[in-house]
Amino acid sequence: MEAEIRTIGDKVDAGRRLSEEDALALYRSRDLVSVGEMADIANRRKNGDRVYFIVNRHINHTNICVNRCQFCAFSRTKGEPLAYTMTMDEVLRRADEARAQKATELHIVGGLHPDLPFDFFLVLLRTLRERYPEMHLQAFTAVEIDYFSKIAGLPLDEVIRMMKEAGLGSLPGGGAEIFAPEIRNRICPEKISGDRWLEVMEAVHASGLRSNATMLYGHVETLESRVDHLRRLRELQDRTGGFQSFIPLAFHPKNTQIAKGYTTGLEDLLALAVGRLYLDNFAHVKSFWIMVGPKLAQVSLHFGVNDIDGTVVEERITHAAGAQAGQEMTVSELVTMIRQAGRVPVERDTLYNVVREWPECQS
Ligand code: V47
Ligand code: SF4
């Protein structure tokens, strides 16, 4: 084992908090097995052998977006070919399918549409909550919430209060990208700043709602900017405790404005393991199998990961950018994947309550 990694390992064993230098050394390390083992220890201390998944359905209601981030292959400008906005009926058809599959969560994110009024989203939430009270609505990134506040001309707190009242259950972690302005201005110059993303999340947590946090890596960021991103997430989590899970998102370059190759397996596993080790105040680290592929997602269960997200069914954002994984996994596939890794599959709801456990051979 590299000497520096051994010292970090001692800190992990003693339950001591890692520094930014430690995180940087871990990202730079090529001793993948040692880093993975440390992340596995840190994870198992919190979560034991349990690995969570969720029966959910993603709905990307519109790809029309005024931001047009450089890394986004999903978005279109209004009027362009392939631009779409789902009607309420189209959303409801997907939600009906989700109900038929016994989904417990609808995960709804979309572009920043220039014409849809704030009221449209309140009606959407209310309609879904009334028709599907059994499904948790995890919807709208911090970027969308900020946009609603702008188009409605209402303060952030008020927007969050109204959305919560209409049925919003929690926020996904998208839109975080990389906080460092010098990187952010290159990859998504129109997007809200990292400071604002954190401010929105702080307000969301203050309202009593939980959220996730992501980090987009594998584009033009530096390792230092990744560490800065993690540091800021850890600081906010120290203050609010409102983040449920950390999800590193591997950049997919196809059809984007950023000329880069795909991330490698080593980068993907390190991104997950370092997240687990540095973010000692996050209970869950999620490997989104759509992004890293089901095979690597399975291996990552030995690298600090305790959640592989869900059944998903339809995913447009990463697939527009060249994702090779399918868009749907059945419960039985998820259970098998977790069991084969020697872990205990647990179906969770959005807030990590247990829906069903799969101890030995009862599928
Ligand atoms: O914010 C966009 C990312 C995010 C690309 O909270 C890309 O549980 C890779 O946040 N290559 C939206 N990534 C998706 C998201 C998410 C996904 C799954 C689970 C959760 C959760 C959240 O997708 C965007 C952006 O960071 N993204 N384009 C791309 N080319
Ligand atoms: Fe719009 Fe989100 Fe795509 Fe950026 S990443 S262009 S904000 S849909």
Short mmCIF file of N, CA and C and ligand atoms in Angstrom, two decimals, residues 65 67-69 71-72 74-75 111 191, ligand 2:
data_model
loop_
_atom_site.label_atom_id
_atom_site.label_comp_id
_atom_site.label_asym_id
_atom_site.label_seq_id
_atom_site.Cartn_x
_atom_site.Cartn_y
_atom_site.Cartn_z
N CYS A 65 -35.06 23.94 -22.96
CA CYS A 65 -34.32 24.54 -21.86
C CYS A 65 -33.61 25.81 -22.32
N ASN A 67 -31.13 27.16 -20.79
CA ASN A 67 -29.73 27.18 -20.35
C ASN A 67 -28.75 26.61 -21.38
N ARG A 68 -29.10 25.51 -21.98
CA ARG A 68 -28.27 24.84 -22.99
C ARG A 68 -26.81 24.64 -22.52
N CYS A 69 -26.67 23.92 -21.42
CA CYS A 69 -25.32 23.64 -20.88
C CYS A 69 -24.48 22.88 -21.91
N PHE A 71 -22.47 20.47 -21.61
CA PHE A 71 -22.36 19.01 -21.42
C PHE A 71 -23.68 18.30 -21.64
N CYS A 72 -24.73 19.03 -22.01
CA CYS A 72 -26.06 18.43 -22.03
C CYS A 72 -26.49 18.10 -23.46
N PHE A 74 -29.28 16.39 -23.96
CA PHE A 74 -30.72 16.17 -23.81
C PHE A 74 -31.53 17.40 -24.23
N SER A 75 -31.01 18.60 -23.94
CA SER A 75 -31.82 19.81 -24.10
C SER A 75 -31.93 20.28 -25.55
N GLY A 111 -36.10 20.41 -18.44
CA GLY A 111 -35.39 21.63 -18.80
C GLY A 111 -36.10 22.87 -18.23
N LYS A 191 -26.04 28.55 -16.22
CA LYS A 191 -26.65 27.91 -15.04
C LYS A 191 -26.40 28.73 -13.78
FE1 SF4 B 2 -31.01 22.53 -19.21
FE2 SF4 B 2 -30.38 20.87 -17.21
FE3 SF4 B 2 -29.59 20.30 -19.74
FE4 SF4 B 2 -28.47 22.35 -18.41
S1 SF4 B 2 -28.35 20.16 -17.84
S2 SF4 B 2 -29.23 22.39 -20.53
S3 SF4 B 2 -30.18 23.12 -17.18
S4 SF4 B 2 -31.71 20.42 -19.01
#
